[in-house]
Amino acid sequence: MSSTQDLDYPQTFFQYNHGFLVSKVMFTACELGVFDLLLESEGPLSSDAIAERLGTSASGMERLLDACVGLKLLGVEMKSEGAFYRNTEFSNLYLTKSSPKSQYHHLMYYSKTVYFCWHYLTDAVRDGKNQYERAFGISSEDLFGALYRSEKEMIKFMYFLNSFWSICGRDVIAAFDLSPFTVIYDVGGCAGGLAQECISLYPNSTVTIYDLPKVVQVAKERFVPPEEHRITFHEGDFFKDPIPEADLYILARILHDWADDKCMQLLAKIHKACKAGGGVLLVETLLNEDKTGPLDAQLFSLMMLVHTEGKERTPTEYSKLLTAAGFREIQVKKTGKFYDAILGKK
Ligand code: SAM
């Protein structure tokens, strides 16, 4: 049976065609501060009041708010004076800046950086490589030099990545019992969101964030509270500098940035540094073995094409890399959420 028989066309055509319009509505309402204003306001507000408070046109704001109602990002009450808008529970949770699970930075990175780079998806598919040259006029020979093309871009990237862990960090850290591993290195640990989840679930562990010096500096200054002594830092380049001994190495969203040869180089180095009986935890979005899904992993693999040197992989592909580096007893846990976990032992 052809899989297109599942499609409800022409509805599916319009739904796919409009996909980026939907994203843009959510990004724009977020960027203009619609959800923050409605969270702070005493009650529902009219479109004119929202437009005035946010300094936009009345006609543009009314259409934006109505589209948000269509997407169930806002609720609306019809009164004799007209329509009054309020946040939904979903918007309060993910789209306001002050929520502990806020995805504001995630959306802003998508809106400004990812959206811009995906303009070059066709070129990326033609060339088989990322598009920093076309998008920003810069070389991507040093991948993270290109990604961190300014301090501002680097900080935006750090906030963006960190926001995921407030909604999926617990699932990946709880996928295996990591309590036997007390000395943990989060290699490429960035802003430390996953390190914080780790010490909260395993209070007897210490986690060292190993990352490039400028990333570590910002993580210390902006993200990890100084009183948190169970999180420490190590500045280094994981391809060039030594990696210290530990019980467990977390590699979250690291291997998907790199081609197989670089993954092998890093995994072999980690295997050498790892204590006997220790292990490595990979956190990635896993493709099905036949690559027929999940759609999020397929889209992320294209994202890796546009932005990095890597790709998303199947459990077997990761297991082969781990085995070649010397790791054994490989276990795969699909969390049923966005990110999955693979544990290999030394
Ligand atoms: N693990 C974090 C997470 O999931 O939120 C960050 C993942 S991010 C895609 C890749 C991380 O690897 C960044 O923090 C980056 O600075 C770091 N990184 C890239 N190249 C590195 C290198 N050569 N040495 C150390 N860290 C590096």
mmCIF file of C-alpha atoms and ligand atoms in Angstrom:
data_model
loop_
_atom_site.group_PDB
_atom_site.id
_atom_site.type_symbol
_atom_site.label_atom_id
_atom_site.label_comp_id
_atom_site.label_asym_id
_atom_site.label_seq_id
_atom_site.Cartn_x
_atom_site.Cartn_y
_atom_site.Cartn_z
ATOM 1 C CA MET A 1 0.000 0.000 0.000
ATOM 2 C CA SER A 2 1.362 3.397 -0.943
ATOM 3 C CA SER A 3 1.996 5.611 2.088
ATOM 4 C CA THR A 4 0.386 8.568 0.251
ATOM 5 C CA GLN A 5 -2.963 6.800 0.791
ATOM 6 C CA ASP A 6 -2.737 8.088 4.394
ATOM 7 C CA LEU A 7 -2.790 11.684 3.150
ATOM 8 C CA ASP A 8 -5.968 13.664 3.348
ATOM 9 C CA TYR A 9 -5.390 15.742 0.252
ATOM 10 C CA PRO A 10 -5.821 18.540 -0.781
ATOM 11 C CA GLN A 11 -5.878 19.484 2.945
ATOM 12 C CA THR A 12 -2.414 18.005 3.393
ATOM 13 C CA PHE A 13 -1.091 20.072 0.497
ATOM 14 C CA PHE A 14 -2.289 23.295 2.136
ATOM 15 C CA GLN A 15 -1.123 22.220 5.578
ATOM 16 C CA TYR A 16 2.437 21.500 4.354
ATOM 17 C CA ASN A 17 2.508 24.569 2.143
ATOM 18 C CA HIS A 18 1.492 26.780 5.073
ATOM 19 C CA GLY A 19 3.903 25.192 7.560
ATOM 20 C CA PHE A 20 6.325 28.117 7.618
ATOM 21 C CA LEU A 21 3.482 30.671 7.792
ATOM 22 C CA VAL A 22 2.340 29.015 11.019
ATOM 23 C CA SER A 23 5.867 29.174 12.462
ATOM 24 C CA LYS A 24 6.172 32.832 11.507
ATOM 25 C CA VAL A 25 2.892 33.758 13.233
ATOM 26 C CA MET A 26 4.127 32.176 16.475
ATOM 27 C CA PHE A 27 7.605 33.764 16.154
ATOM 28 C CA THR A 28 6.155 37.213 15.443
ATOM 29 C CA ALA A 29 3.639 37.212 18.297
ATOM 30 C CA CYS A 30 6.426 36.084 20.598
ATOM 31 C CA GLU A 31 8.910 38.665 19.332
ATOM 32 C CA LEU A 32 6.410 41.522 19.651
ATOM 33 C CA GLY A 33 5.661 40.499 23.252
ATOM 34 C CA VAL A 34 1.971 39.583 22.809
ATOM 35 C CA PHE A 35 2.123 36.623 25.227
ATOM 36 C CA ASP A 36 4.166 38.521 27.849
ATOM 37 C CA LEU A 37 1.711 41.439 27.780
ATOM 38 C CA LEU A 38 -1.316 39.152 28.135
ATOM 39 C CA LEU A 39 0.348 37.279 31.010
ATOM 40 C CA GLU A 40 0.953 40.551 32.881
ATOM 41 C CA SER A 41 -2.431 42.138 32.132
ATOM 42 C CA GLU A 42 -5.210 41.879 34.690
ATOM 43 C CA GLY A 43 -7.638 40.351 32.193
ATOM 44 C CA PRO A 44 -8.271 39.867 28.465
ATOM 45 C CA LEU A 45 -7.342 42.824 26.230
ATOM 46 C CA SER A 46 -8.781 44.219 23.033
ATOM 47 C CA SER A 47 -6.746 44.221 19.856
ATOM 48 C CA ASP A 48 -6.507 48.046 19.910
ATOM 49 C CA ALA A 49 -5.191 48.019 23.495
ATOM 50 C CA ILE A 50 -2.574 45.373 22.608
ATOM 51 C CA ALA A 51 -1.528 47.285 19.475
ATOM 52 C CA GLU A 52 -1.163 50.510 21.455
ATOM 53 C CA ARG A 53 0.822 48.924 24.287
ATOM 54 C CA LEU A 54 3.160 47.122 21.855
ATOM 55 C CA GLY A 55 3.501 50.035 19.417
ATOM 56 C CA THR A 56 2.153 48.260 16.327
ATOM 57 C CA SER A 57 -0.492 49.073 13.723
ATOM 58 C CA ALA A 58 -4.066 48.257 14.810
ATOM 59 C CA SER A 59 -4.876 46.464 11.548
ATOM 60 C CA GLY A 60 -1.752 44.283 11.594
ATOM 61 C CA MET A 61 -2.177 43.349 15.238
ATOM 62 C CA GLU A 62 -5.823 42.361 14.841
ATOM 63 C CA ARG A 63 -4.921 39.919 12.066
ATOM 64 C CA LEU A 64 -1.979 38.525 14.001
ATOM 65 C CA LEU A 65 -4.143 37.964 17.091
ATOM 66 C CA ASP A 66 -6.878 36.287 15.056
ATOM 67 C CA ALA A 67 -4.315 33.942 13.475
ATOM 68 C CA CYS A 68 -3.069 33.129 16.999
ATOM 69 C CA VAL A 69 -6.660 32.279 17.949
ATOM 70 C CA GLY A 70 -6.846 29.989 14.889
ATOM 71 C CA LEU A 71 -3.669 28.259 16.101
ATOM 72 C CA LYS A 72 -5.055 28.003 19.660
ATOM 73 C CA LEU A 73 -2.186 30.128 20.954
ATOM 74 C CA LEU A 74 -4.767 32.649 22.192
ATOM 75 C CA GLY A 75 -8.341 32.454 23.370
ATOM 76 C CA VAL A 76 -10.935 35.093 22.521
ATOM 77 C CA GLU A 77 -14.096 36.375 24.213
ATOM 78 C CA MET A 78 -16.673 38.251 22.159
ATOM 79 C CA LYS A 79 -18.165 41.167 24.131
ATOM 80 C CA SER A 80 -20.495 43.964 23.005
ATOM 81 C CA GLU A 81 -17.392 46.227 22.640
ATOM 82 C CA GLY A 82 -15.664 43.640 20.418
ATOM 83 C CA ALA A 83 -13.111 40.815 20.755
ATOM 84 C CA PHE A 84 -10.945 40.415 23.892
ATOM 85 C CA TYR A 85 -7.866 38.163 23.760
ATOM 86 C CA ARG A 86 -6.183 36.060 26.451
ATOM 87 C CA ASN A 87 -3.326 33.545 26.596
ATOM 88 C CA THR A 88 -3.962 29.823 26.552
ATOM 89 C CA GLU A 89 -2.267 27.529 29.085
ATOM 90 C CA PHE A 90 0.110 26.420 26.298
ATOM 91 C CA SER A 91 1.211 30.017 25.602
ATOM 92 C CA ASN A 92 1.696 30.802 29.277
ATOM 93 C CA LEU A 93 3.876 27.711 29.602
ATOM 94 C CA TYR A 94 6.083 27.938 26.498
ATOM 95 C CA LEU A 95 5.697 31.355 24.868
ATOM 96 C CA THR A 96 6.138 33.806 27.741
ATOM 97 C CA LYS A 97 9.652 34.895 28.722
ATOM 98 C CA SER A 98 9.184 34.401 32.467
ATOM 99 C CA SER A 99 7.905 30.790 32.470
ATOM 100 C CA PRO A 100 10.417 28.227 33.850
ATOM 101 C CA LYS A 101 9.695 26.224 30.683
ATOM 102 C CA SER A 102 9.900 29.245 28.374
ATOM 103 C CA GLN A 103 10.860 28.499 24.769
ATOM 104 C CA TYR A 104 11.226 32.204 23.937
ATOM 105 C CA HIS A 105 14.966 31.909 23.111
ATOM 106 C CA HIS A 106 14.312 28.724 21.142
ATOM 107 C CA LEU A 107 11.729 30.523 18.985
ATOM 108 C CA MET A 108 13.883 33.618 18.518
ATOM 109 C CA TYR A 109 16.826 31.483 17.330
ATOM 110 C CA TYR A 110 14.526 29.714 14.885
ATOM 111 C CA SER A 111 13.014 32.989 13.716
ATOM 112 C CA LYS A 112 16.268 34.885 13.188
ATOM 113 C CA THR A 113 18.956 32.308 12.458
ATOM 114 C CA VAL A 114 17.378 29.000 11.397
ATOM 115 C CA TYR A 115 14.684 30.586 9.220
ATOM 116 C CA PHE A 116 17.329 32.715 7.518
ATOM 117 C CA CYS A 117 19.669 29.764 6.876
ATOM 118 C CA TRP A 118 16.841 27.544 5.559
ATOM 119 C CA HIS A 119 16.490 29.999 2.722
ATOM 120 C CA TYR A 120 19.543 28.081 1.420
ATOM 121 C CA LEU A 121 18.170 24.559 1.881
ATOM 122 C CA THR A 122 18.077 23.950 -1.870
ATOM 123 C CA ASP A 123 21.743 24.964 -2.119
ATOM 124 C CA ALA A 124 22.614 22.773 0.880
ATOM 125 C CA VAL A 125 21.009 19.762 -0.788
ATOM 126 C CA ARG A 126 22.788 20.531 -4.080
ATOM 127 C CA ASP A 127 26.185 21.068 -2.432
ATOM 128 C CA GLY A 128 25.853 18.471 0.359
ATOM 129 C CA LYS A 129 27.207 20.924 2.916
ATOM 130 C CA ASN A 130 26.341 23.782 5.253
ATOM 131 C CA GLN A 131 25.634 27.236 3.891
ATOM 132 C CA TYR A 132 27.579 29.746 6.036
ATOM 133 C CA GLU A 133 29.410 30.994 2.949
ATOM 134 C CA ARG A 134 26.180 31.916 1.128
ATOM 135 C CA ALA A 135 24.166 33.012 4.159
ATOM 136 C CA PHE A 136 26.798 35.063 5.999
ATOM 137 C CA GLY A 137 29.770 35.288 3.625
ATOM 138 C CA ILE A 138 31.971 33.402 6.101
ATOM 139 C CA SER A 139 33.972 30.195 5.835
ATOM 140 C CA SER A 140 32.798 27.189 7.833
ATOM 141 C CA GLU A 141 36.170 25.470 7.857
ATOM 142 C CA ASP A 142 36.078 26.001 11.627
ATOM 143 C CA LEU A 143 32.433 24.996 12.200
ATOM 144 C CA PHE A 144 32.016 26.532 15.643
ATOM 145 C CA GLY A 145 33.998 29.582 14.529
ATOM 146 C CA ALA A 146 31.189 30.086 11.983
ATOM 147 C CA LEU A 147 28.365 29.236 14.414
ATOM 148 C CA TYR A 148 29.881 31.634 16.971
ATOM 149 C CA ARG A 149 30.576 34.342 14.381
ATOM 150 C CA SER A 150 30.007 36.979 17.060
ATOM 151 C CA GLU A 151 29.686 36.864 20.845
ATOM 152 C CA LYS A 152 26.026 37.847 20.420
ATOM 153 C CA GLU A 153 25.364 34.849 18.124
ATOM 154 C CA MET A 154 27.139 32.524 20.541
ATOM 155 C CA ILE A 155 25.025 33.700 23.481
ATOM 156 C CA LYS A 156 21.812 33.372 21.436
ATOM 157 C CA PHE A 157 22.862 29.805 20.532
ATOM 158 C CA MET A 158 23.529 28.985 24.195
ATOM 159 C CA TYR A 159 20.104 30.260 25.338
ATOM 160 C CA PHE A 160 18.462 28.412 22.451
ATOM 161 C CA LEU A 161 20.067 25.058 23.263
ATOM 162 C CA ASN A 162 19.541 25.408 26.980
ATOM 163 C CA SER A 163 15.803 25.982 26.641
ATOM 164 C CA PHE A 164 15.264 22.427 25.319
ATOM 165 C CA TRP A 165 16.457 20.908 28.580
ATOM 166 C CA SER A 166 13.726 22.590 30.639
ATOM 167 C CA ILE A 167 11.236 20.422 28.721
ATOM 168 C CA CYS A 168 13.174 17.267 27.750
ATOM 169 C CA GLY A 169 16.227 17.163 30.044
ATOM 170 C CA ARG A 170 14.681 14.966 32.729
ATOM 171 C CA ASP A 171 13.586 12.294 30.213
ATOM 172 C CA VAL A 172 17.072 11.725 28.841
ATOM 173 C CA ILE A 173 18.848 11.878 32.190
ATOM 174 C CA ALA A 174 16.335 9.396 33.654
ATOM 175 C CA ALA A 175 16.461 7.044 30.640
ATOM 176 C CA PHE A 176 19.128 4.950 32.440
ATOM 177 C CA ASP A 177 20.088 4.675 36.112
ATOM 178 C CA LEU A 178 23.196 6.855 36.147
ATOM 179 C CA SER A 179 23.603 6.781 39.952
ATOM 180 C CA PRO A 180 26.676 4.446 39.834
ATOM 181 C CA PHE A 181 28.547 7.182 37.898
ATOM 182 C CA THR A 182 29.538 9.955 40.296
ATOM 183 C CA VAL A 183 32.266 11.781 38.335
ATOM 184 C CA ILE A 184 30.611 12.970 35.149
ATOM 185 C CA TYR A 185 31.929 15.088 32.273
ATOM 186 C CA ASP A 186 29.386 16.796 30.040
ATOM 187 C CA VAL A 187 31.545 17.060 26.921
ATOM 188 C CA GLY A 188 30.433 20.081 24.880
ATOM 189 C CA GLY A 189 28.176 20.819 27.859
ATOM 190 C CA CYS A 190 27.502 24.406 26.693
ATOM 191 C CA ALA A 191 25.276 26.429 29.074
ATOM 192 C CA GLY A 192 24.819 23.548 31.515
ATOM 193 C CA GLY A 193 21.066 22.919 31.323
ATOM 194 C CA LEU A 194 21.587 19.158 31.152
ATOM 195 C CA ALA A 195 24.272 19.268 33.879
ATOM 196 C CA GLN A 196 21.710 20.931 36.157
ATOM 197 C CA GLU A 197 19.136 18.223 35.406
ATOM 198 C CA CYS A 198 21.793 15.600 36.121
ATOM 199 C CA ILE A 199 22.786 16.857 39.584
ATOM 200 C CA SER A 200 19.145 17.372 40.478
ATOM 201 C CA LEU A 201 18.299 13.706 39.706
ATOM 202 C CA TYR A 202 21.622 12.301 40.982
ATOM 203 C CA PRO A 203 22.568 14.507 43.966
ATOM 204 C CA ASN A 204 25.738 12.480 44.692
ATOM 205 C CA SER A 205 27.236 13.251 41.301
ATOM 206 C CA THR A 206 29.431 16.119 40.171
ATOM 207 C CA VAL A 207 29.288 17.286 36.570
ATOM 208 C CA THR A 208 32.122 19.089 34.801
ATOM 209 C CA ILE A 209 31.146 21.115 31.761
ATOM 210 C CA TYR A 210 33.906 20.670 29.174
ATOM 211 C CA ASP A 211 33.622 23.239 26.398
ATOM 212 C CA LEU A 212 35.506 25.845 24.386
ATOM 213 C CA PRO A 213 36.973 28.610 26.628
ATOM 214 C CA LYS A 214 34.632 31.396 25.479
ATOM 215 C CA VAL A 215 31.579 29.163 25.994
ATOM 216 C CA VAL A 216 32.728 28.189 29.490
ATOM 217 C CA GLN A 217 33.222 31.872 30.394
ATOM 218 C CA VAL A 218 29.641 32.737 29.405
ATOM 219 C CA ALA A 219 28.227 29.595 31.070
ATOM 220 C CA LYS A 220 29.884 30.683 34.345
ATOM 221 C CA GLU A 221 28.791 34.305 34.049
ATOM 222 C CA ARG A 222 25.199 33.831 32.907
ATOM 223 C CA PHE A 223 23.898 30.303 33.316
ATOM 224 C CA VAL A 224 25.277 28.305 36.258
ATOM 225 C CA PRO A 225 24.809 29.871 39.716
ATOM 226 C CA PRO A 226 28.219 30.318 41.460
ATOM 227 C CA GLU A 227 26.949 28.582 44.621
ATOM 228 C CA GLU A 228 26.342 25.359 42.654
ATOM 229 C CA HIS A 229 29.524 23.493 43.661
ATOM 230 C CA ARG A 230 28.473 20.205 42.077
ATOM 231 C CA ILE A 231 28.959 21.779 38.642
ATOM 232 C CA THR A 232 32.526 22.636 37.653
ATOM 233 C CA PHE A 233 34.125 23.726 34.380
ATOM 234 C CA HIS A 234 36.946 22.648 32.106
ATOM 235 C CA GLU A 235 38.037 24.832 29.189
ATOM 236 C CA GLY A 236 39.352 22.913 26.210
ATOM 237 C CA ASP A 237 39.039 21.791 22.621
ATOM 238 C CA PHE A 238 37.831 18.189 22.676
ATOM 239 C CA PHE A 239 39.588 17.394 19.394
ATOM 240 C CA LYS A 240 42.972 18.884 20.389
ATOM 241 C CA ASP A 241 43.257 18.968 24.187
ATOM 242 C CA PRO A 242 43.336 16.158 26.764
ATOM 243 C CA ILE A 243 40.050 14.889 28.208
ATOM 244 C CA PRO A 244 40.374 14.040 31.937
ATOM 245 C CA GLU A 245 39.385 10.706 33.520
ATOM 246 C CA ALA A 246 35.752 10.264 34.606
ATOM 247 C CA ASP A 247 33.102 7.613 35.317
ATOM 248 C CA LEU A 248 30.693 8.878 32.688
ATOM 249 C CA TYR A 249 30.902 11.167 29.673
ATOM 250 C CA ILE A 250 27.708 12.770 28.392
ATOM 251 C CA LEU A 251 27.716 13.681 24.701
ATOM 252 C CA ALA A 252 24.419 15.488 24.158
ATOM 253 C CA ARG A 253 23.801 16.698 20.606
ATOM 254 C CA ILE A 254 27.541 16.480 19.900
ATOM 255 C CA LEU A 255 27.949 13.585 17.445
ATOM 256 C CA HIS A 256 25.144 14.891 15.210
ATOM 257 C CA ASP A 257 27.360 17.924 14.467
ATOM 258 C CA TRP A 258 30.137 15.819 12.957
ATOM 259 C CA ALA A 259 30.925 13.336 10.170
ATOM 260 C CA ASP A 260 31.770 9.746 11.150
ATOM 261 C CA ASP A 261 35.576 10.229 11.161
ATOM 262 C CA LYS A 262 35.396 13.107 13.659
ATOM 263 C CA CYS A 263 32.872 11.169 15.825
ATOM 264 C CA MET A 264 35.279 8.213 15.859
ATOM 265 C CA GLN A 265 38.194 10.458 16.818
ATOM 266 C CA LEU A 266 36.246 11.896 19.768
ATOM 267 C CA LEU A 267 34.768 8.583 20.948
ATOM 268 C CA ALA A 268 38.176 6.859 20.832
ATOM 269 C CA LYS A 269 39.669 9.669 22.928
ATOM 270 C CA ILE A 270 36.835 9.407 25.438
ATOM 271 C CA HIS A 271 37.178 5.613 25.619
ATOM 272 C CA LYS A 272 40.874 6.007 26.460
ATOM 273 C CA ALA A 273 40.127 8.551 29.222
ATOM 274 C CA CYS A 274 37.153 6.625 30.676
ATOM 275 C CA LYS A 275 37.589 4.677 33.939
ATOM 276 C CA ALA A 276 37.164 0.893 33.659
ATOM 277 C CA GLY A 277 33.477 0.166 34.355
ATOM 278 C CA GLY A 278 32.603 3.695 33.260
ATOM 279 C CA GLY A 279 30.605 4.693 30.220
ATOM 280 C CA VAL A 280 29.399 7.198 27.679
ATOM 281 C CA LEU A 281 25.843 8.509 27.333
ATOM 282 C CA LEU A 282 24.810 9.751 23.893
ATOM 283 C CA VAL A 283 21.784 12.031 23.753
ATOM 284 C CA GLU A 284 20.450 12.458 20.227
ATOM 285 C CA THR A 285 17.263 12.384 18.155
ATOM 286 C CA LEU A 286 17.238 8.862 16.738
ATOM 287 C CA LEU A 287 16.073 7.994 13.231
ATOM 288 C CA ASN A 288 14.174 4.742 12.703
ATOM 289 C CA GLU A 289 16.445 1.972 11.427
ATOM 290 C CA ASP A 290 14.899 2.263 7.938
ATOM 291 C CA LYS A 291 14.964 6.110 8.158
ATOM 292 C CA THR A 292 11.208 6.309 7.486
ATOM 293 C CA GLY A 293 10.788 8.561 10.532
ATOM 294 C CA PRO A 294 10.249 10.094 12.979
ATOM 295 C CA LEU A 295 9.623 13.292 11.011
ATOM 296 C CA ASP A 296 11.339 15.457 13.672
ATOM 297 C CA ALA A 297 14.535 13.424 13.284
ATOM 298 C CA GLN A 298 14.324 13.641 9.480
ATOM 299 C CA LEU A 299 13.891 17.431 9.663
ATOM 300 C CA PHE A 300 16.738 17.700 12.171
ATOM 301 C CA SER A 301 18.984 15.764 9.828
ATOM 302 C CA LEU A 302 18.318 18.415 7.176
ATOM 303 C CA MET A 303 18.985 21.052 9.839
ATOM 304 C CA MET A 304 22.377 19.419 10.433
ATOM 305 C CA LEU A 305 23.035 19.615 6.677
ATOM 306 C CA VAL A 306 22.282 23.356 6.577
ATOM 307 C CA HIS A 307 24.119 24.244 9.815
ATOM 308 C CA THR A 308 26.815 21.639 10.616
ATOM 309 C CA GLU A 309 29.095 18.888 9.272
ATOM 310 C CA GLY A 310 26.916 16.102 10.684
ATOM 311 C CA LYS A 311 23.574 14.314 10.423
ATOM 312 C CA GLU A 312 21.063 12.431 12.564
ATOM 313 C CA ARG A 313 21.679 8.689 12.803
ATOM 314 C CA THR A 314 19.917 5.414 13.543
ATOM 315 C CA PRO A 315 20.576 3.370 16.732
ATOM 316 C CA THR A 316 22.644 0.925 14.641
ATOM 317 C CA GLU A 317 24.777 3.714 13.208
ATOM 318 C CA TYR A 318 25.536 5.042 16.717
ATOM 319 C CA SER A 319 26.152 1.520 18.029
ATOM 320 C CA LYS A 320 28.689 0.900 15.260
ATOM 321 C CA LEU A 321 30.572 4.093 16.147
ATOM 322 C CA LEU A 322 30.569 3.182 19.847
ATOM 323 C CA THR A 323 31.687 -0.394 19.199
ATOM 324 C CA ALA A 324 34.494 0.737 16.890
ATOM 325 C CA ALA A 325 35.721 3.066 19.665
ATOM 326 C CA GLY A 326 35.808 0.137 22.128
ATOM 327 C CA PHE A 327 32.520 0.580 24.049
ATOM 328 C CA ARG A 328 30.455 -2.532 24.894
ATOM 329 C CA GLU A 329 27.016 -3.483 26.304
ATOM 330 C CA ILE A 330 25.340 -0.772 24.250
ATOM 331 C CA GLN A 331 21.752 -0.040 25.283
ATOM 332 C CA VAL A 332 19.316 2.196 23.407
ATOM 333 C CA LYS A 333 16.366 3.940 25.106
ATOM 334 C CA LYS A 334 13.773 5.742 23.042
ATOM 335 C CA THR A 335 12.170 8.201 25.430
ATOM 336 C CA GLY A 336 9.105 8.803 23.255
ATOM 337 C CA LYS A 337 9.975 12.513 23.449
ATOM 338 C CA PHE A 338 12.243 14.626 21.309
ATOM 339 C CA TYR A 339 15.620 13.220 22.413
ATOM 340 C CA ASP A 340 16.679 9.622 23.019
ATOM 341 C CA ALA A 341 19.581 8.088 24.927
ATOM 342 C CA ILE A 342 22.249 5.459 24.217
ATOM 343 C CA LEU A 343 24.555 4.117 26.914
ATOM 344 C CA GLY A 344 27.838 2.332 26.166
ATOM 345 C CA LYS A 345 30.149 0.819 28.798
ATOM 346 C CA LYS A 346 33.926 0.448 28.931
HETATM 347 N N1 SAM B 1 25.571 19.469 24.810
HETATM 348 C C1 SAM B 1 24.949 20.760 24.699
HETATM 349 C C2 SAM B 1 23.453 20.630 24.605
HETATM 350 O O1 SAM B 1 22.958 19.579 24.165
HETATM 351 O O2 SAM B 1 22.764 21.596 24.955
HETATM 352 C C3 SAM B 1 25.483 21.568 23.528
HETATM 353 C C4 SAM B 1 25.363 20.941 22.173
HETATM 354 S S1 SAM B 1 25.965 22.016 20.875
HETATM 355 C C5 SAM B 1 25.162 21.402 19.488
HETATM 356 C C6 SAM B 1 27.635 21.529 20.688
HETATM 357 C C7 SAM B 1 28.543 21.973 21.820
HETATM 358 O O3 SAM B 1 29.873 21.491 21.573
HETATM 359 C C8 SAM B 1 28.657 23.477 21.985
HETATM 360 O O4 SAM B 1 28.522 23.832 23.326
HETATM 361 C C9 SAM B 1 30.046 23.774 21.474
HETATM 362 O O5 SAM B 1 30.606 24.942 22.043
HETATM 363 C C10 SAM B 1 30.784 22.527 21.860
HETATM 364 N N2 SAM B 1 31.989 22.301 21.052
HETATM 365 C C11 SAM B 1 32.063 22.325 19.698
HETATM 366 N N3 SAM B 1 33.318 22.053 19.301
HETATM 367 C C12 SAM B 1 34.040 21.849 20.426
HETATM 368 C C13 SAM B 1 35.398 21.528 20.669
HETATM 369 N N4 SAM B 1 36.244 21.356 19.661
HETATM 370 N N5 SAM B 1 35.795 21.375 21.948
HETATM 371 C C14 SAM B 1 34.925 21.551 22.991
HETATM 372 N N6 SAM B 1 33.620 21.851 22.816
HETATM 373 C C15 SAM B 1 33.194 22.009 21.549
#
